[in-house]
mmCIF file of C-alpha atoms and ligand atoms in Angstrom:
data_model
loop_
_atom_site.group_PDB
_atom_site.id
_atom_site.type_symbol
_atom_site.label_atom_id
_atom_site.label_comp_id
_atom_site.label_asym_id
_atom_site.label_seq_id
_atom_site.Cartn_x
_atom_site.Cartn_y
_atom_site.Cartn_z
ATOM 1 C CA MET A 391 -19.451 -21.152 -6.327
ATOM 2 C CA THR A 392 -18.076 -18.090 -8.021
ATOM 3 C CA VAL A 393 -16.896 -14.815 -6.631
ATOM 4 C CA PRO A 394 -19.565 -12.111 -6.788
ATOM 5 C CA ALA A 395 -18.408 -8.844 -8.342
ATOM 6 C CA SER A 396 -17.399 -6.450 -5.600
ATOM 7 C CA THR A 397 -17.150 -2.743 -5.953
ATOM 8 C CA GLY A 398 -14.703 -0.671 -4.025
ATOM 9 C CA VAL A 399 -15.259 2.789 -2.647
ATOM 10 C CA THR A 400 -14.811 5.763 -4.970
ATOM 11 C CA ALA A 401 -12.680 8.726 -3.984
ATOM 12 C CA GLU A 402 -15.879 10.841 -3.845
ATOM 13 C CA GLU A 403 -17.576 8.382 -1.456
ATOM 14 C CA ALA A 404 -14.430 8.288 0.636
ATOM 15 C CA ALA A 405 -14.350 12.063 0.824
ATOM 16 C CA THR A 406 -17.851 12.193 2.322
ATOM 17 C CA SER A 407 -17.907 9.011 4.456
ATOM 18 C CA THR A 408 -14.452 8.845 5.936
ATOM 19 C CA ARG A 409 -12.495 10.942 8.340
ATOM 20 C CA LEU A 410 -9.318 10.898 10.360
ATOM 21 C CA HIS A 411 -9.210 10.345 14.117
ATOM 22 C CA THR A 412 -6.089 10.970 16.173
ATOM 23 C CA LEU A 413 -5.182 9.217 19.429
ATOM 24 C CA LYS A 414 -2.872 11.466 21.487
ATOM 25 C CA LYS A 415 -0.598 11.342 24.497
ATOM 26 C CA SER A 416 0.746 14.336 26.410
ATOM 27 C CA ASN A 417 4.301 13.203 25.577
ATOM 28 C CA GLY A 418 3.561 13.907 21.909
ATOM 29 C CA MET A 419 2.948 10.378 20.713
ATOM 30 C CA GLU A 420 0.079 10.264 18.217
ATOM 31 C CA VAL A 421 -1.595 7.599 16.120
ATOM 32 C CA THR A 422 -3.973 8.641 13.331
ATOM 33 C CA VAL A 423 -6.566 6.264 11.914
ATOM 34 C CA THR A 424 -9.074 6.559 9.065
ATOM 35 C CA ASN A 425 -12.261 4.489 8.936
ATOM 36 C CA TYR A 426 -11.355 3.597 5.313
ATOM 37 C CA GLY A 427 -9.770 0.158 5.711
ATOM 38 C CA ALA A 428 -9.259 0.892 9.440
ATOM 39 C CA ILE A 429 -5.933 2.214 8.144
ATOM 40 C CA ILE A 430 -3.318 3.620 10.510
ATOM 41 C CA THR A 431 -2.214 6.644 8.491
ATOM 42 C CA SER A 432 0.526 7.838 10.825
ATOM 43 C CA ILE A 433 2.401 7.033 14.035
ATOM 44 C CA LEU A 434 4.344 9.878 15.621
ATOM 45 C CA THR A 435 6.908 8.632 18.107
ATOM 46 C CA ALA A 436 10.078 9.966 19.720
ATOM 47 C CA ASP A 437 13.687 9.089 18.959
ATOM 48 C CA ARG A 438 16.413 8.912 21.630
ATOM 49 C CA ASP A 439 16.589 12.725 21.762
ATOM 50 C CA GLY A 440 12.841 13.155 22.028
ATOM 51 C CA ASN A 441 12.347 14.177 18.395
ATOM 52 C CA LEU A 442 8.982 13.071 17.064
ATOM 53 C CA GLU A 443 8.806 11.553 13.618
ATOM 54 C CA ASP A 444 6.150 9.654 11.681
ATOM 55 C CA VAL A 445 7.331 6.024 11.434
ATOM 56 C CA ALA A 446 4.427 4.629 9.360
ATOM 57 C CA LEU A 447 4.399 4.675 5.550
ATOM 58 C CA GLY A 448 1.206 5.868 3.900
ATOM 59 C CA HIS A 449 -0.894 8.745 2.658
ATOM 60 C CA ARG A 450 -2.852 11.553 4.297
ATOM 61 C CA THR A 451 -6.492 10.796 3.514
ATOM 62 C CA ALA A 452 -8.712 7.940 2.360
ATOM 63 C CA ALA A 453 -9.059 9.590 -1.051
ATOM 64 C CA GLU A 454 -5.268 9.523 -1.437
ATOM 65 C CA TYR A 455 -5.129 5.793 -0.592
ATOM 66 C CA ILE A 456 -7.792 5.184 -3.260
ATOM 67 C CA ALA A 457 -6.056 7.348 -5.860
ATOM 68 C CA ALA A 458 -2.594 5.821 -5.305
ATOM 69 C CA SER A 459 -1.138 4.031 -8.333
ATOM 70 C CA GLU A 460 -0.144 1.022 -6.178
ATOM 71 C CA LYS A 461 -1.901 -0.277 -3.089
ATOM 72 C CA PRO A 462 0.502 -2.279 -0.939
ATOM 73 C CA TYR A 463 -1.933 -2.394 2.017
ATOM 74 C CA PHE A 464 -0.190 0.468 3.846
ATOM 75 C CA GLY A 465 -1.422 0.526 7.467
ATOM 76 C CA ALA A 466 -4.614 -1.403 6.803
ATOM 77 C CA VAL A 467 -6.467 -4.122 8.622
ATOM 78 C CA VAL A 468 -6.271 -7.067 6.273
ATOM 79 C CA GLY A 469 -9.056 -9.661 6.071
ATOM 80 C CA ARG A 470 -11.243 -11.677 5.921
ATOM 81 C CA PHE A 471 -8.159 -13.866 5.479
ATOM 82 C CA GLY A 472 -4.815 -12.107 5.674
ATOM 83 C CA ASN A 473 -2.030 -13.649 3.561
ATOM 84 C CA ARG A 474 -2.434 -16.287 0.857
ATOM 85 C CA ILE A 475 -4.863 -19.102 0.103
ATOM 86 C CA ALA A 476 -3.514 -21.482 -2.560
ATOM 87 C CA GLU A 477 -5.271 -21.220 -5.908
ATOM 88 C CA GLY A 478 -8.020 -19.177 -4.254
ATOM 89 C CA THR A 479 -9.963 -22.198 -3.114
ATOM 90 C CA PHE A 480 -10.722 -24.195 0.006
ATOM 91 C CA THR A 481 -13.255 -26.782 1.112
ATOM 92 C CA LEU A 482 -15.236 -26.431 4.308
ATOM 93 C CA ASP A 483 -17.984 -28.756 5.559
ATOM 94 C CA GLY A 484 -18.032 -30.481 2.144
ATOM 95 C CA GLU A 485 -18.532 -27.237 0.194
ATOM 96 C CA THR A 486 -15.807 -25.882 -2.108
ATOM 97 C CA TYR A 487 -15.409 -22.111 -2.162
ATOM 98 C CA THR A 488 -13.786 -20.059 -4.933
ATOM 99 C CA LEU A 489 -12.054 -16.806 -4.093
ATOM 100 C CA ALA A 490 -10.422 -14.161 -6.270
ATOM 101 C CA THR A 491 -6.943 -15.102 -7.491
ATOM 102 C CA ASN A 492 -5.469 -11.638 -7.105
ATOM 103 C CA ASN A 493 -1.833 -12.664 -6.556
ATOM 104 C CA GLY A 494 -0.661 -14.854 -9.430
ATOM 105 C CA ASP A 495 -2.548 -18.125 -9.076
ATOM 106 C CA ASN A 496 -3.340 -17.455 -5.434
ATOM 107 C CA HIS A 497 -5.661 -15.423 -3.245
ATOM 108 C CA LEU A 498 -4.098 -12.638 -1.168
ATOM 109 C CA HIS A 499 -5.337 -10.506 1.741
ATOM 110 C CA GLY A 500 -9.069 -11.139 1.397
ATOM 111 C CA GLY A 501 -9.457 -10.583 -2.350
ATOM 112 C CA ASN A 502 -10.187 -7.676 -4.667
ATOM 113 C CA VAL A 503 -12.040 -5.622 -2.077
ATOM 114 C CA GLY A 504 -10.798 -6.875 1.260
ATOM 115 C CA PHE A 505 -11.266 -5.228 4.651
ATOM 116 C CA ASP A 506 -8.516 -2.754 3.708
ATOM 117 C CA LYS A 507 -10.748 -1.202 1.008
ATOM 118 C CA VAL A 508 -14.109 -0.876 2.771
ATOM 119 C CA ILE A 509 -15.540 1.817 5.001
ATOM 120 C CA TRP A 510 -15.709 0.816 8.651
ATOM 121 C CA ASP A 511 -18.149 2.259 11.208
ATOM 122 C CA VAL A 512 -16.601 4.261 14.018
ATOM 123 C CA LYS A 513 -18.501 3.049 17.098
ATOM 124 C CA SER A 514 -16.578 5.081 19.652
ATOM 125 C CA VAL A 515 -13.552 7.303 19.721
ATOM 126 C CA SER A 516 -11.574 9.182 22.386
ATOM 127 C CA ASP A 517 -8.021 10.486 22.787
ATOM 128 C CA GLN A 518 -6.999 6.995 23.939
ATOM 129 C CA SER A 519 -8.884 4.649 21.722
ATOM 130 C CA ILE A 520 -11.002 4.065 18.637
ATOM 131 C CA HIS A 521 -13.387 1.162 18.065
ATOM 132 C CA LEU A 522 -14.336 0.319 14.472
ATOM 133 C CA THR A 523 -16.691 -2.332 13.120
ATOM 134 C CA TYR A 524 -17.506 -3.842 9.751
ATOM 135 C CA VAL A 525 -20.040 -6.451 8.642
ATOM 136 C CA ALA A 526 -18.827 -8.593 5.750
ATOM 137 C CA LYS A 527 -21.780 -10.180 3.982
ATOM 138 C CA ASP A 528 -22.275 -13.882 3.342
ATOM 139 C CA MET A 529 -20.291 -14.680 0.138
ATOM 140 C CA GLU A 530 -18.610 -11.259 0.057
ATOM 141 C CA GLU A 531 -15.357 -11.916 -1.848
ATOM 142 C CA GLY A 532 -16.509 -15.563 -1.981
ATOM 143 C CA TYR A 533 -16.305 -16.319 1.757
ATOM 144 C CA PRO A 534 -19.204 -17.997 3.597
ATOM 145 C CA GLY A 535 -21.063 -16.353 6.470
ATOM 146 C CA ASN A 536 -22.027 -12.875 7.568
ATOM 147 C CA LEU A 537 -18.975 -11.882 9.588
ATOM 148 C CA ARG A 538 -19.231 -9.107 12.157
ATOM 149 C CA VAL A 539 -15.740 -7.864 12.807
ATOM 150 C CA SER A 540 -14.275 -5.197 15.036
ATOM 151 C CA VAL A 541 -10.908 -3.654 15.655
ATOM 152 C CA THR A 542 -9.981 -1.419 18.579
ATOM 153 C CA TYR A 543 -6.824 0.659 18.628
ATOM 154 C CA THR A 544 -5.759 1.843 22.084
ATOM 155 C CA LEU A 545 -2.794 4.081 22.842
ATOM 156 C CA THR A 546 -1.455 3.709 26.395
ATOM 157 C CA ASP A 547 0.674 5.952 28.630
ATOM 158 C CA GLU A 548 3.527 3.472 28.037
ATOM 159 C CA ASN A 549 3.494 4.247 24.286
ATOM 160 C CA GLN A 550 1.890 0.954 23.433
ATOM 161 C CA LEU A 551 -0.502 0.725 20.524
ATOM 162 C CA ILE A 552 -2.803 -2.159 21.422
ATOM 163 C CA VAL A 553 -4.751 -3.720 18.562
ATOM 164 C CA ASP A 554 -7.707 -5.887 19.569
ATOM 165 C CA TYR A 555 -9.702 -7.795 16.978
ATOM 166 C CA ALA A 556 -12.987 -9.648 17.466
ATOM 167 C CA ALA A 557 -15.343 -11.418 15.071
ATOM 168 C CA THR A 558 -18.449 -13.581 15.026
ATOM 169 C CA THR A 559 -20.120 -15.406 12.150
ATOM 170 C CA ASP A 560 -23.381 -17.135 11.257
ATOM 171 C CA LYS A 561 -21.651 -19.814 9.091
ATOM 172 C CA ALA A 562 -18.282 -21.502 9.510
ATOM 173 C CA THR A 563 -15.620 -19.424 7.759
ATOM 174 C CA PRO A 564 -11.869 -18.902 7.732
ATOM 175 C CA VAL A 565 -10.754 -15.714 9.536
ATOM 176 C CA ASN A 566 -7.208 -14.366 9.791
ATOM 177 C CA LEU A 567 -6.960 -10.662 10.593
ATOM 178 C CA THR A 568 -3.739 -8.718 10.648
ATOM 179 C CA GLN A 569 -2.343 -5.198 10.669
ATOM 180 C CA HIS A 570 -0.287 -4.228 7.623
ATOM 181 C CA THR A 571 1.603 -1.114 8.750
ATOM 182 C CA TYR A 572 4.949 -0.609 7.025
ATOM 183 C CA PHE A 573 7.371 0.816 9.586
ATOM 184 C CA ASN A 574 10.522 2.793 9.029
ATOM 185 C CA LEU A 575 11.852 3.710 12.472
ATOM 186 C CA ALA A 576 14.031 6.447 10.937
ATOM 187 C CA GLY A 577 10.833 8.092 9.671
ATOM 188 C CA GLU A 578 8.656 7.348 6.651
ATOM 189 C CA GLY A 579 10.484 7.950 3.397
ATOM 190 C CA ASN A 580 13.892 8.184 5.102
ATOM 191 C CA GLY A 581 15.721 5.536 3.082
ATOM 192 C CA THR A 582 15.693 1.782 3.504
ATOM 193 C CA VAL A 583 15.266 -0.320 6.629
ATOM 194 C CA LEU A 584 18.303 -2.492 5.862
ATOM 195 C CA ASP A 585 20.222 -1.134 8.886
ATOM 196 C CA HIS A 586 17.384 -1.824 11.316
ATOM 197 C CA GLU A 587 18.253 -4.664 13.700
ATOM 198 C CA VAL A 588 15.584 -7.309 14.115
ATOM 199 C CA MET A 589 15.016 -10.059 16.642
ATOM 200 C CA LEU A 590 12.259 -12.571 15.920
ATOM 201 C CA ASN A 591 11.186 -14.877 18.734
ATOM 202 C CA ALA A 592 10.992 -17.863 16.406
ATOM 203 C CA ASP A 593 13.163 -20.942 15.924
ATOM 204 C CA ARG A 594 11.230 -22.038 12.828
ATOM 205 C CA PHE A 595 9.614 -20.578 9.730
ATOM 206 C CA THR A 596 7.280 -21.880 7.033
ATOM 207 C CA PRO A 597 9.229 -22.267 3.750
ATOM 208 C CA VAL A 598 7.226 -21.499 0.615
ATOM 209 C CA ASP A 599 6.848 -22.507 -3.025
ATOM 210 C CA SER A 600 7.185 -20.136 -5.976
ATOM 211 C CA GLY A 601 3.735 -18.644 -5.293
ATOM 212 C CA LEU A 602 4.718 -17.989 -1.633
ATOM 213 C CA ILE A 603 2.406 -20.759 -0.422
ATOM 214 C CA PRO A 604 3.846 -22.712 2.540
ATOM 215 C CA THR A 605 5.043 -26.187 1.659
ATOM 216 C CA GLY A 606 3.725 -27.406 5.029
ATOM 217 C CA GLU A 607 7.153 -27.830 6.586
ATOM 218 C CA LEU A 608 8.068 -25.994 9.789
ATOM 219 C CA ARG A 609 11.786 -25.548 9.112
ATOM 220 C CA SER A 610 14.495 -24.635 11.623
ATOM 221 C CA VAL A 611 16.069 -21.208 11.047
ATOM 222 C CA LYS A 612 19.395 -22.429 12.419
ATOM 223 C CA ASP A 613 22.354 -21.740 10.094
ATOM 224 C CA THR A 614 20.112 -19.978 7.578
ATOM 225 C CA PRO A 615 19.530 -16.285 6.690
ATOM 226 C CA PHE A 616 16.159 -16.720 8.441
ATOM 227 C CA ASP A 617 17.789 -16.883 11.873
ATOM 228 C CA PHE A 618 16.773 -13.714 13.738
ATOM 229 C CA THR A 619 16.849 -15.362 17.170
ATOM 230 C CA SER A 620 19.596 -12.842 18.064
ATOM 231 C CA PRO A 621 19.294 -9.253 16.803
ATOM 232 C CA LYS A 622 20.616 -8.891 13.256
ATOM 233 C CA ALA A 623 20.514 -6.107 10.670
ATOM 234 C CA ILE A 624 17.833 -6.793 8.061
ATOM 235 C CA GLY A 625 20.402 -6.200 5.335
ATOM 236 C CA ARG A 626 23.062 -8.533 6.696
ATOM 237 C CA ASP A 627 21.976 -11.714 4.941
ATOM 238 C CA ILE A 628 19.173 -10.479 2.667
ATOM 239 C CA GLU A 629 21.256 -10.776 -0.525
ATOM 240 C CA THR A 630 22.661 -14.197 0.384
ATOM 241 C CA GLU A 631 22.186 -16.862 -2.243
ATOM 242 C CA ASN A 632 19.337 -18.857 -0.801
ATOM 243 C CA GLU A 633 16.354 -20.523 -2.455
ATOM 244 C CA GLN A 634 13.822 -19.137 0.036
ATOM 245 C CA LEU A 635 15.187 -15.579 -0.161
ATOM 246 C CA ALA A 636 15.052 -15.789 -3.954
ATOM 247 C CA LEU A 637 11.407 -16.917 -3.849
ATOM 248 C CA GLY A 638 10.440 -14.058 -1.509
ATOM 249 C CA LYS A 639 12.691 -11.506 -3.272
ATOM 250 C CA GLY A 640 13.930 -10.947 0.278
ATOM 251 C CA TYR A 641 12.116 -11.727 3.514
ATOM 252 C CA ASP A 642 8.415 -12.348 2.888
ATOM 253 C CA HIS A 643 7.785 -15.358 5.086
ATOM 254 C CA ASN A 644 5.840 -16.519 8.100
ATOM 255 C CA TRP A 645 7.869 -17.249 11.231
ATOM 256 C CA VAL A 646 6.496 -19.762 13.754
ATOM 257 C CA LEU A 647 6.589 -18.023 17.117
ATOM 258 C CA ASN A 648 8.172 -19.864 20.034
ATOM 259 C CA LYS A 649 5.079 -21.117 21.802
ATOM 260 C CA GLY A 650 2.718 -24.003 21.269
ATOM 261 C CA VAL A 651 1.184 -23.531 17.825
ATOM 262 C CA ASN A 652 -2.272 -23.640 19.402
ATOM 263 C CA ALA A 653 -1.330 -21.418 22.344
ATOM 264 C CA THR A 654 -3.250 -18.167 22.600
ATOM 265 C CA GLU A 655 -1.343 -16.303 25.298
ATOM 266 C CA LEU A 656 0.270 -12.951 24.562
ATOM 267 C CA THR A 657 3.978 -13.536 23.854
ATOM 268 C CA LEU A 658 6.887 -11.594 22.422
ATOM 269 C CA ALA A 659 7.074 -11.776 18.630
ATOM 270 C CA ALA A 660 9.725 -9.256 17.586
ATOM 271 C CA VAL A 661 11.992 -6.399 18.612
ATOM 272 C CA VAL A 662 13.263 -3.938 16.002
ATOM 273 C CA TYR A 663 15.920 -1.297 16.729
ATOM 274 C CA ASP A 664 17.053 1.530 14.494
ATOM 275 C CA PRO A 665 20.663 2.354 15.470
ATOM 276 C CA ALA A 666 20.479 5.760 13.757
ATOM 277 C CA THR A 667 17.591 7.177 15.803
ATOM 278 C CA GLY A 668 17.459 4.755 18.746
ATOM 279 C CA ARG A 669 13.786 3.998 18.150
ATOM 280 C CA VAL A 670 12.666 0.538 19.243
ATOM 281 C CA LEU A 671 9.505 -1.301 18.253
ATOM 282 C CA THR A 672 8.513 -4.313 20.358
ATOM 283 C CA VAL A 673 5.710 -6.525 19.061
ATOM 284 C CA SER A 674 3.758 -8.997 21.177
ATOM 285 C CA THR A 675 0.834 -11.095 20.020
ATOM 286 C CA THR A 676 -1.638 -13.824 20.857
ATOM 287 C CA GLU A 677 -1.153 -15.189 17.305
ATOM 288 C CA PRO A 678 1.040 -18.223 16.492
ATOM 289 C CA GLY A 679 2.909 -16.593 13.587
ATOM 290 C CA VAL A 680 4.262 -13.395 12.106
ATOM 291 C CA GLN A 681 4.821 -12.537 8.440
ATOM 292 C CA PHE A 682 8.033 -10.550 8.320
ATOM 293 C CA TYR A 683 7.966 -8.667 5.030
ATOM 294 C CA THR A 684 10.790 -6.323 4.049
ATOM 295 C CA GLY A 685 9.019 -4.164 1.453
ATOM 296 C CA ASN A 686 10.540 -6.130 -1.434
ATOM 297 C CA PHE A 687 7.761 -5.026 -3.759
ATOM 298 C CA LEU A 688 8.186 -1.321 -3.032
ATOM 299 C CA THR A 689 9.902 0.077 -6.082
ATOM 300 C CA GLY A 690 10.366 3.785 -5.400
ATOM 301 C CA THR A 691 7.390 4.747 -7.574
ATOM 302 C CA LEU A 692 5.043 5.612 -4.695
ATOM 303 C CA THR A 693 5.213 8.989 -3.024
ATOM 304 C CA GLY A 694 3.980 9.212 0.547
ATOM 305 C CA LYS A 695 2.216 11.812 2.642
ATOM 306 C CA SER A 696 5.187 14.135 3.083
ATOM 307 C CA GLY A 697 6.266 13.996 -0.557
ATOM 308 C CA LYS A 698 9.103 11.503 -0.074
ATOM 309 C CA THR A 699 9.287 8.416 -2.276
ATOM 310 C CA TYR A 700 9.132 4.961 -0.743
ATOM 311 C CA SER A 701 12.231 3.134 -1.875
ATOM 312 C CA HIS A 702 12.754 -0.599 -2.348
ATOM 313 C CA ARG A 703 12.872 -1.989 1.218
ATOM 314 C CA GLY A 704 11.868 1.401 2.571
ATOM 315 C CA GLY A 705 9.639 -0.218 5.197
ATOM 316 C CA PHE A 706 9.071 -3.513 7.007
ATOM 317 C CA CYS A 707 5.855 -5.199 8.141
ATOM 318 C CA LEU A 708 5.331 -7.506 11.091
ATOM 319 C CA GLU A 709 1.973 -9.069 10.272
ATOM 320 C CA THR A 710 0.977 -11.127 13.292
ATOM 321 C CA GLN A 711 -1.301 -13.893 12.083
ATOM 322 C CA HIS A 712 -2.138 -17.563 11.682
ATOM 323 C CA PHE A 713 -0.036 -19.321 9.069
ATOM 324 C CA PRO A 714 -0.684 -18.653 5.359
ATOM 325 C CA ASP A 715 -2.947 -21.078 3.486
ATOM 326 C CA SER A 716 -4.233 -22.564 6.767
ATOM 327 C CA PRO A 717 -7.634 -23.475 5.252
ATOM 328 C CA ASN A 718 -5.789 -25.979 3.006
ATOM 329 C CA GLN A 719 -3.199 -27.165 5.536
ATOM 330 C CA PRO A 720 -4.805 -29.388 8.164
ATOM 331 C CA GLU A 721 -1.503 -29.613 10.095
ATOM 332 C CA PHE A 722 -1.516 -25.853 10.743
ATOM 333 C CA PRO A 723 -3.503 -24.358 13.646
ATOM 334 C CA SER A 724 -7.095 -23.897 12.504
ATOM 335 C CA THR A 725 -8.402 -20.552 11.238
ATOM 336 C CA ILE A 726 -12.033 -21.689 11.067
ATOM 337 C CA LEU A 727 -14.509 -19.650 13.093
ATOM 338 C CA SER A 728 -17.847 -21.348 13.728
ATOM 339 C CA PRO A 729 -21.204 -19.840 14.693
ATOM 340 C CA GLY A 730 -21.413 -19.383 18.474
ATOM 341 C CA GLU A 731 -17.650 -18.814 18.796
ATOM 342 C CA THR A 732 -15.865 -15.464 19.069
ATOM 343 C CA TYR A 733 -12.624 -14.834 17.242
ATOM 344 C CA GLU A 734 -10.314 -12.802 19.467
ATOM 345 C CA SER A 735 -6.803 -11.698 18.751
ATOM 346 C CA GLN A 736 -4.478 -9.091 20.238
ATOM 347 C CA THR A 737 -1.236 -7.531 19.062
ATOM 348 C CA ILE A 738 0.721 -4.825 20.875
ATOM 349 C CA PHE A 739 3.125 -2.499 19.080
ATOM 350 C CA ALA A 740 5.208 -0.829 21.829
ATOM 351 C CA PHE A 741 7.437 2.149 21.009
ATOM 352 C CA SER A 742 10.506 3.267 22.957
ATOM 353 C CA ALA A 743 14.019 4.612 22.317
ATOM 354 C CA ARG A 744 17.506 3.929 23.640
HETATM 355 C C1 LIG B 382 2.815 -10.176 1.452
HETATM 356 C C2 LIG B 382 3.642 -9.678 0.294
HETATM 357 C C3 LIG B 382 2.828 -8.667 -0.419
HETATM 358 C C4 LIG B 382 2.432 -7.570 0.530
HETATM 359 C C5 LIG B 382 1.429 -6.651 -0.072
HETATM 360 C C6 LIG B 382 2.549 -9.040 2.352
HETATM 361 O O1 LIG B 382 1.778 -9.454 3.421
HETATM 362 O O2 LIG B 382 3.423 -11.239 2.113
HETATM 363 O O3 LIG B 382 3.988 -10.716 -0.577
HETATM 364 O O4 LIG B 382 3.492 -8.135 -1.525
HETATM 365 O O5 LIG B 382 1.804 -8.090 1.657
HETATM 366 O O6 LIG B 382 1.976 -5.550 -0.560
#
């Protein structure tokens, strides 16, 4: 089966069918979301002195995301299958499916027009929360099944941004949803994130081949640059001579969180601390893995919402998810959603300062 041609949204359509919604707390914390791609366009949060700054890279409006010369998935919900599928193909129930190969020989982040580039319906919105839905059609971007998907963003009094995903389908299909915000805890556009200290609650990661497809091994991080079991500056080992770092051009790998790979309870995934501002981001998730990506493909050519350029490694992503290429890796926890089942996934981004 071939991939049907998909058309994205034009800037004109975006201008009339999208708008911004802001979740607000009395302490000043704010999260702004557009229904284009369910993108988080900004996150205002306080540093150790109470100064609010926007810590999410991105643009102001949907039209600006569409017009941008590069589209690195800033702030978006990524799907139907976040991360890579080898050679853009998988077999399910005896049927072979062909997806767009939009990342070298491989499929990335749902294809040419993934969930990051469609207009979502806003079902409800308040100062605390916004609930968005999207229906992906059977064979949209080559995937089987009409998939009804929703994401809810909730901002709590404890400065937690809770992201809840749900999905149902009428045919078996792979589903792997994630949130692709690029964070810079010193403020968007304020230099690189190399000084940020990161702890990842993971003793293993999934090494990759030259196309960033997992080899299938779950490798120990011990005595490697991939060991973030104790807090470590992102920049400390990133230039070390290491085959995996060379393949990722830095960190662009999936870590296997310390819990049973099929466990679904909410557990700690990561803590990131910016020594300069004191801001702390704590990430918890029901997912088994997290793609830690250090903005290696940012080149300084994109200018963000406040006119600052986004430098190489000017942001990091913590994409909570199932492991890349799961549809082709039977040893990995399954990403197949069947009719009658409900896909549910939760990730919490908690903000504080010290
Ligand atoms: C991938 C990177 C990719 C980026 C998109 C990440 O999830 O792992 O390789 O470049 O998304 O900009």
